[in-house]
PDB file of C-alpha atoms in Angstrom:
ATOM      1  CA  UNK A 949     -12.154 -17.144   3.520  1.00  0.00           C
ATOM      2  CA  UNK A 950     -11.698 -13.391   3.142  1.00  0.00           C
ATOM      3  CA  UNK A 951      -9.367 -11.069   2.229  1.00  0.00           C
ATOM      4  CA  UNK A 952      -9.186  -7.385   3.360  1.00  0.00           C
ATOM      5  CA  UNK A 953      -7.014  -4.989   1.657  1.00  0.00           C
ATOM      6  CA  UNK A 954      -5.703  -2.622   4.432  1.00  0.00           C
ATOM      7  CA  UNK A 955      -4.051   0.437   3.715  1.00  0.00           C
ATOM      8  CA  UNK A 956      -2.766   2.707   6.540  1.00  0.00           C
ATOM      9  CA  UNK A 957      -1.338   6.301   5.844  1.00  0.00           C
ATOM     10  CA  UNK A 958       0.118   9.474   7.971  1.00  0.00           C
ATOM     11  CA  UNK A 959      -2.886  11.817   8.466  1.00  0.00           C
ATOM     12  CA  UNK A 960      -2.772  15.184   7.217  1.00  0.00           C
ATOM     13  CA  UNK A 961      -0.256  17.164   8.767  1.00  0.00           C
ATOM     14  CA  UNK A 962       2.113  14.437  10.129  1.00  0.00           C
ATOM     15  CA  UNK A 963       5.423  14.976   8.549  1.00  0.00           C
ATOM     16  CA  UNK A 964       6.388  12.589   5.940  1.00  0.00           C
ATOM     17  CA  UNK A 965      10.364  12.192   5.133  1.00  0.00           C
ATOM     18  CA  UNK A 966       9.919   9.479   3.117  1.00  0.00           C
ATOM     19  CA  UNK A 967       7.739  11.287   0.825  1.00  0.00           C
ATOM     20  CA  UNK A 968       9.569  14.320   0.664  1.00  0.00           C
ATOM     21  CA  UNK A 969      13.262  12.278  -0.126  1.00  0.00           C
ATOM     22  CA  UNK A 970      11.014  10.466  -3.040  1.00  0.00           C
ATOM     23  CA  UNK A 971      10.113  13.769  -4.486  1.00  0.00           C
ATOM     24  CA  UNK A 972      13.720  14.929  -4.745  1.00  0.00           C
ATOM     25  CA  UNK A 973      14.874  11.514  -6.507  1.00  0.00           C
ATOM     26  CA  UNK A 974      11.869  12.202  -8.825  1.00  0.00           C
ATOM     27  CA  UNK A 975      12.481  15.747  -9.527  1.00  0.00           C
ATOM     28  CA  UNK A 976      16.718  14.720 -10.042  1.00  0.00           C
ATOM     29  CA  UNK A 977      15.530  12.508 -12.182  1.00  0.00           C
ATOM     30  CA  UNK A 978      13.831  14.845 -14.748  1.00  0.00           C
ATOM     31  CA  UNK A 979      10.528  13.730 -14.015  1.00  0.00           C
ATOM     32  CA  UNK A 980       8.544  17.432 -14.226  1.00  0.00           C
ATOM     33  CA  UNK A 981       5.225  15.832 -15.158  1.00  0.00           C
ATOM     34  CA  UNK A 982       4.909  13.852 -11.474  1.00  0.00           C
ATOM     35  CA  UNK A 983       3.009  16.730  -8.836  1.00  0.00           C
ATOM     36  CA  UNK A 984       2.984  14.735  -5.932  1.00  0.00           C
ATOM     37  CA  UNK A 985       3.652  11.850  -3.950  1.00  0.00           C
ATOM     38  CA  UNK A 986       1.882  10.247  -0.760  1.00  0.00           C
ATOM     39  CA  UNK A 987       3.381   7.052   0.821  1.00  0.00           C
ATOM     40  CA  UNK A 988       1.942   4.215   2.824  1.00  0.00           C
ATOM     41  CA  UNK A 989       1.683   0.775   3.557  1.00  0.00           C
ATOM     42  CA  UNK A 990      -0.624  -1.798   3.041  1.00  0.00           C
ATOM     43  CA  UNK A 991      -1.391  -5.126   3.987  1.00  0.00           C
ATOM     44  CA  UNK A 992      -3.381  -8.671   2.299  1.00  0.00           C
ATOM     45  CA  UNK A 993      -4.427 -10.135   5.373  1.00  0.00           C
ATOM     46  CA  UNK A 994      -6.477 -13.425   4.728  1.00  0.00           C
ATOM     47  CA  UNK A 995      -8.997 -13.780   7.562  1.00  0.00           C
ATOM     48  CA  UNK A 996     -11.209 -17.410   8.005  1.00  0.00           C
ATOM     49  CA  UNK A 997     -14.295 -15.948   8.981  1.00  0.00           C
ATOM     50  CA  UNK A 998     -18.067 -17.616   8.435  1.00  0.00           C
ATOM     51  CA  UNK A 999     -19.360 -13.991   6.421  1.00  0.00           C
ATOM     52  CA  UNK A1000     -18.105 -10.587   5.844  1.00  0.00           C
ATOM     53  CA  UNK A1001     -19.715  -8.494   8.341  1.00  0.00           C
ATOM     54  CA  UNK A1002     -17.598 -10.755  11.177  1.00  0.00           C
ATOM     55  CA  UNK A1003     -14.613 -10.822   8.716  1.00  0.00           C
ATOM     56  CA  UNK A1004     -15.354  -6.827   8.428  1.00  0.00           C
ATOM     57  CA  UNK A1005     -15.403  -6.569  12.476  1.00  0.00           C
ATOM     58  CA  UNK A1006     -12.081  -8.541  12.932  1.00  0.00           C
ATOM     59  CA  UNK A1007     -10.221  -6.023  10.046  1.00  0.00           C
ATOM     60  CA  UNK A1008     -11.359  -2.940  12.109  1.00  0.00           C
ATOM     61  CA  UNK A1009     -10.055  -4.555  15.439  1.00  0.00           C
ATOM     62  CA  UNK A1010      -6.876  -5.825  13.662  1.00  0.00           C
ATOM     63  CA  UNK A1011      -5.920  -2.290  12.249  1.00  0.00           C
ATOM     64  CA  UNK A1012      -6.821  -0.417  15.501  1.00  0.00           C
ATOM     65  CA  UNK A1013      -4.869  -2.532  17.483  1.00  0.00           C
ATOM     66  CA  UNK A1014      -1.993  -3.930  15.824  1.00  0.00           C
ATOM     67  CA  UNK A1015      -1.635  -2.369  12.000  1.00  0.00           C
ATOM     68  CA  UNK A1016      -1.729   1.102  12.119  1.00  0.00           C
ATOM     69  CA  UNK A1017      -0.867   4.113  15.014  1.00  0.00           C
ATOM     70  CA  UNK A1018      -4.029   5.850  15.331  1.00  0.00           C
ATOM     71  CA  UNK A1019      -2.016   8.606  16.743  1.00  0.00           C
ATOM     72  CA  UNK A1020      -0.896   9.368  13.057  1.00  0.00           C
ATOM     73  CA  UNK A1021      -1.976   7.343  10.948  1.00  0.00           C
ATOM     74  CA  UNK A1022      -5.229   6.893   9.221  1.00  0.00           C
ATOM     75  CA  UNK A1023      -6.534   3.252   7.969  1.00  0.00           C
ATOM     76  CA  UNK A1024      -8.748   2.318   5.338  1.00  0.00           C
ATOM     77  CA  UNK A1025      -9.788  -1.328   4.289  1.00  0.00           C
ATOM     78  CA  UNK A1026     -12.047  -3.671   1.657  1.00  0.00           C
ATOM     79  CA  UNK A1027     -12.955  -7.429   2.337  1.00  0.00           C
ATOM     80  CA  UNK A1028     -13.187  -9.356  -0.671  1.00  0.00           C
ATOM     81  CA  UNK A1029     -13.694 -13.290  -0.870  1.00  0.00           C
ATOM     82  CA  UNK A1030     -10.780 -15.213  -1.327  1.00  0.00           C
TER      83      UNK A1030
ATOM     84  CA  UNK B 750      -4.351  15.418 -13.903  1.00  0.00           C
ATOM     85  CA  UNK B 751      -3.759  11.771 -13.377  1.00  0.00           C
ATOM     86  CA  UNK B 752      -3.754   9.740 -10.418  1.00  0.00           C
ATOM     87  CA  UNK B 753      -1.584   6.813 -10.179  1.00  0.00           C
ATOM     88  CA  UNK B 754      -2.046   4.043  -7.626  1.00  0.00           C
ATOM     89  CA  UNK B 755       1.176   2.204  -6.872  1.00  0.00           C
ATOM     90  CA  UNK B 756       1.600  -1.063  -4.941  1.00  0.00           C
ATOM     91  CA  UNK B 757       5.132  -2.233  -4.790  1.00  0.00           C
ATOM     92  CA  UNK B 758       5.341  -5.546  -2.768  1.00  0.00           C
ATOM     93  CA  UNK B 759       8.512  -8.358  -2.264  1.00  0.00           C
ATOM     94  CA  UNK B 760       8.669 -11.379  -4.725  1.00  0.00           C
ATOM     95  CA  UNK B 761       7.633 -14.467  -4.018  1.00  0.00           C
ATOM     96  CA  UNK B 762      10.278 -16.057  -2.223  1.00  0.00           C
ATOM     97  CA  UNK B 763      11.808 -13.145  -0.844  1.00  0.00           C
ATOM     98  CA  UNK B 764      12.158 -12.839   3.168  1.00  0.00           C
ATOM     99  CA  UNK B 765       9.692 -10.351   4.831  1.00  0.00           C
ATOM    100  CA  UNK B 766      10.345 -10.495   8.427  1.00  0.00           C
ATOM    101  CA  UNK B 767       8.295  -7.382   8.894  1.00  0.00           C
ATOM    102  CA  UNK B 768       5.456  -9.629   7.718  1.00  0.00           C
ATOM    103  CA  UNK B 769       6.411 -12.157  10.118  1.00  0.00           C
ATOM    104  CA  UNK B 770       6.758 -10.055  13.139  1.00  0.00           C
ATOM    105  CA  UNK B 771       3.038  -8.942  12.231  1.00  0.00           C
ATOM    106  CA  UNK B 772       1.642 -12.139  12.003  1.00  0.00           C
ATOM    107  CA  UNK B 773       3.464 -13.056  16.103  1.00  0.00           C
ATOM    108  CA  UNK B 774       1.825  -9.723  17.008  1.00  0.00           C
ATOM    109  CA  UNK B 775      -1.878 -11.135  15.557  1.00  0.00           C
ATOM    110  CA  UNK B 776      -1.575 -14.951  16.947  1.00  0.00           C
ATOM    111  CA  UNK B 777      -0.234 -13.279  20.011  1.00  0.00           C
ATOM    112  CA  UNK B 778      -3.201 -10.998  20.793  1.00  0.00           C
ATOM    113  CA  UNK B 779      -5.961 -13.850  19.863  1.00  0.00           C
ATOM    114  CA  UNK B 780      -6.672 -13.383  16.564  1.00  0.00           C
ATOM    115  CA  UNK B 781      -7.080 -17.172  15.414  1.00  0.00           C
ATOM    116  CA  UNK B 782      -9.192 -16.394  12.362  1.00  0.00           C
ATOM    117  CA  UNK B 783      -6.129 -14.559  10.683  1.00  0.00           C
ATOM    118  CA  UNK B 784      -4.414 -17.072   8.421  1.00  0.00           C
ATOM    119  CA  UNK B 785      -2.352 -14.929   6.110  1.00  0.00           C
ATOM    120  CA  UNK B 786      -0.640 -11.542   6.333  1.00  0.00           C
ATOM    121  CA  UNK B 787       1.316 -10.087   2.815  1.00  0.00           C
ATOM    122  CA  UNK B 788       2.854  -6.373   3.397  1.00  0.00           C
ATOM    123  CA  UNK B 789       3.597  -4.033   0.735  1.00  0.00           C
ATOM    124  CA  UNK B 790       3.964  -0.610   0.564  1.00  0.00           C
ATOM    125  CA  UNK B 791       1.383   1.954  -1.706  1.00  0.00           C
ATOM    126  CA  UNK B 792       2.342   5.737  -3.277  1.00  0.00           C
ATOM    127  CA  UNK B 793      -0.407   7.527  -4.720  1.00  0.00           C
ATOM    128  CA  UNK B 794       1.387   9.903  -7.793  1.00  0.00           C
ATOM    129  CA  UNK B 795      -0.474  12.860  -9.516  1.00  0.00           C
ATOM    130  CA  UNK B 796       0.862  13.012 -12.700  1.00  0.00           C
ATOM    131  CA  UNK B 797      -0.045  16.472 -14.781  1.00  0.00           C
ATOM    132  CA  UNK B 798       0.044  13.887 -18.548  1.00  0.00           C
ATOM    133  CA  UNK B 799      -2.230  14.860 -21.514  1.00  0.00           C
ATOM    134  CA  UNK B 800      -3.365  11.572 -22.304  1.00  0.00           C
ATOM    135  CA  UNK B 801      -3.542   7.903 -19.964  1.00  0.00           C
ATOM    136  CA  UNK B 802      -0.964   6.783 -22.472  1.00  0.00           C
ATOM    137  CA  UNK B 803       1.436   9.261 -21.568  1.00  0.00           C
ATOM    138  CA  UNK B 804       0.919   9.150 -17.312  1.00  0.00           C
ATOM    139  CA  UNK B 805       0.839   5.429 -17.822  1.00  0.00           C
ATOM    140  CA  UNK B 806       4.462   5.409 -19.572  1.00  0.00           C
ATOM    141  CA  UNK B 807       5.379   7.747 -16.809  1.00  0.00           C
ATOM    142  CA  UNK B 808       4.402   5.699 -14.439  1.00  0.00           C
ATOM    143  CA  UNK B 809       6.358   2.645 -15.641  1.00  0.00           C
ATOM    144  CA  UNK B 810       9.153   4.335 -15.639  1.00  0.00           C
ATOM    145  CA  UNK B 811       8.943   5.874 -12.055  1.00  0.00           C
ATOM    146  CA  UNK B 812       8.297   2.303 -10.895  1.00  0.00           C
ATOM    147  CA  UNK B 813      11.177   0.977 -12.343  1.00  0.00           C
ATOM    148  CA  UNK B 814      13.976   3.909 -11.846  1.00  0.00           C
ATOM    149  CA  UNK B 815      12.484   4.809  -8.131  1.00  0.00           C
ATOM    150  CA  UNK B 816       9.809   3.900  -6.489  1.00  0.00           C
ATOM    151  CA  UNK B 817      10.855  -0.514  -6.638  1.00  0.00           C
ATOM    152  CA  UNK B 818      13.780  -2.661  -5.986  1.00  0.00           C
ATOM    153  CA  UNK B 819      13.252  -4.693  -9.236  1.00  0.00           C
ATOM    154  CA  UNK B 820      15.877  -7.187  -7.855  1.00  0.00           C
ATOM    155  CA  UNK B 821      13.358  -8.089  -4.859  1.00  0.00           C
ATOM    156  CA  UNK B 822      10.128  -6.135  -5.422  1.00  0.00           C
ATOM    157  CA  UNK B 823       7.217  -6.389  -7.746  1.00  0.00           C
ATOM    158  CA  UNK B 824       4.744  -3.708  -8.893  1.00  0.00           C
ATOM    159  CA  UNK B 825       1.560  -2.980  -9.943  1.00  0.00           C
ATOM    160  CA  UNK B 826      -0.407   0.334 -10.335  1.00  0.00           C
ATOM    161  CA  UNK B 827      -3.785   1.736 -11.589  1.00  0.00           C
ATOM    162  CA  UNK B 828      -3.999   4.917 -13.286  1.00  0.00           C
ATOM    163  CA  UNK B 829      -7.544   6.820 -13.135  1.00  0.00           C
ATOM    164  CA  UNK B 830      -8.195  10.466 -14.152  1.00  0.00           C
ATOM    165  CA  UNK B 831      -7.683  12.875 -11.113  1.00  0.00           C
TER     166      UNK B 831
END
C-alpha cells in the first residue's frame, strides 16, 4: 500500500480571493510579521498498488483527471509506503 | 524570512462530503487500486521572524485565530528558513 501526498495550487497569475480575504483577516488582526499567504488543497490518497513506479503512474493519472484543473491549477505529489 | 507550511484538515469523525464526492468520481472512472482519499487544505506563510522560536509562536497563533476551525479542524505545520 502507498500513499501519495497530492497538493494542487492556482498557477501563477490565476486570481486567488481566498488568499487575498486571508491576508486582510491577518493584517486586522495585527499580525505585521506574516508577508504572504498562498492557499491550496491537498489530498492523502491511499493507493493498493504492487510498487511505486505503478503507484507513481496511477497519482499522475488521478490528479490530471479528477484532482486538480490543469487549466489553473498546478499539482505536485510524493508516494510514500503506507 | 521564514516559511511556514500549514496543513489544516477535519477531525476524525467529522463529515467530509467533499472527500466523498472524490472518492464516487475515482471508483467511477476505474480507478480500483484507490482505497482511501483524506482532503485538507495547505497555506504556505512567509513570516519576516528573527528567530524559528518567534515564526513558530506566530504561526500557532495564526492557526488558531485564522487559518482553522478548531471546533472541526486539526493542524499541523513545518517551519523551515526561507
Amino acid at each position: 500500500m502507498f500513499l501519495a501526498k497530492v497538493y494542487v495550487y492556482y498557477k501563477k497569475g490565476v486570481l486567488d480571493p481566498q488568499s487575498g480575504a486571508i491576508k486582510n483577516a491577518i493584517s486586522d488582526c495585527g499580525f505585521e510579521q506574516v508577508r504572504d499567504v498562498e492557499t491550496g488543497k491537498f489530498y492523502n490518497v491511499k493507493i493498493d498498488a504492487a510498487d511505486k513506479a505503478t503507484a507513481q503512474k496511477i497519482a499522475t493519472e488521478l490528479c490530471e483527471k479528477i484532482l486538480s484543473n490543469p487549466v489553473i491549477e498546478d499539482y505536485e505529489f510524493d508516494i510514500m509506503e503506507a
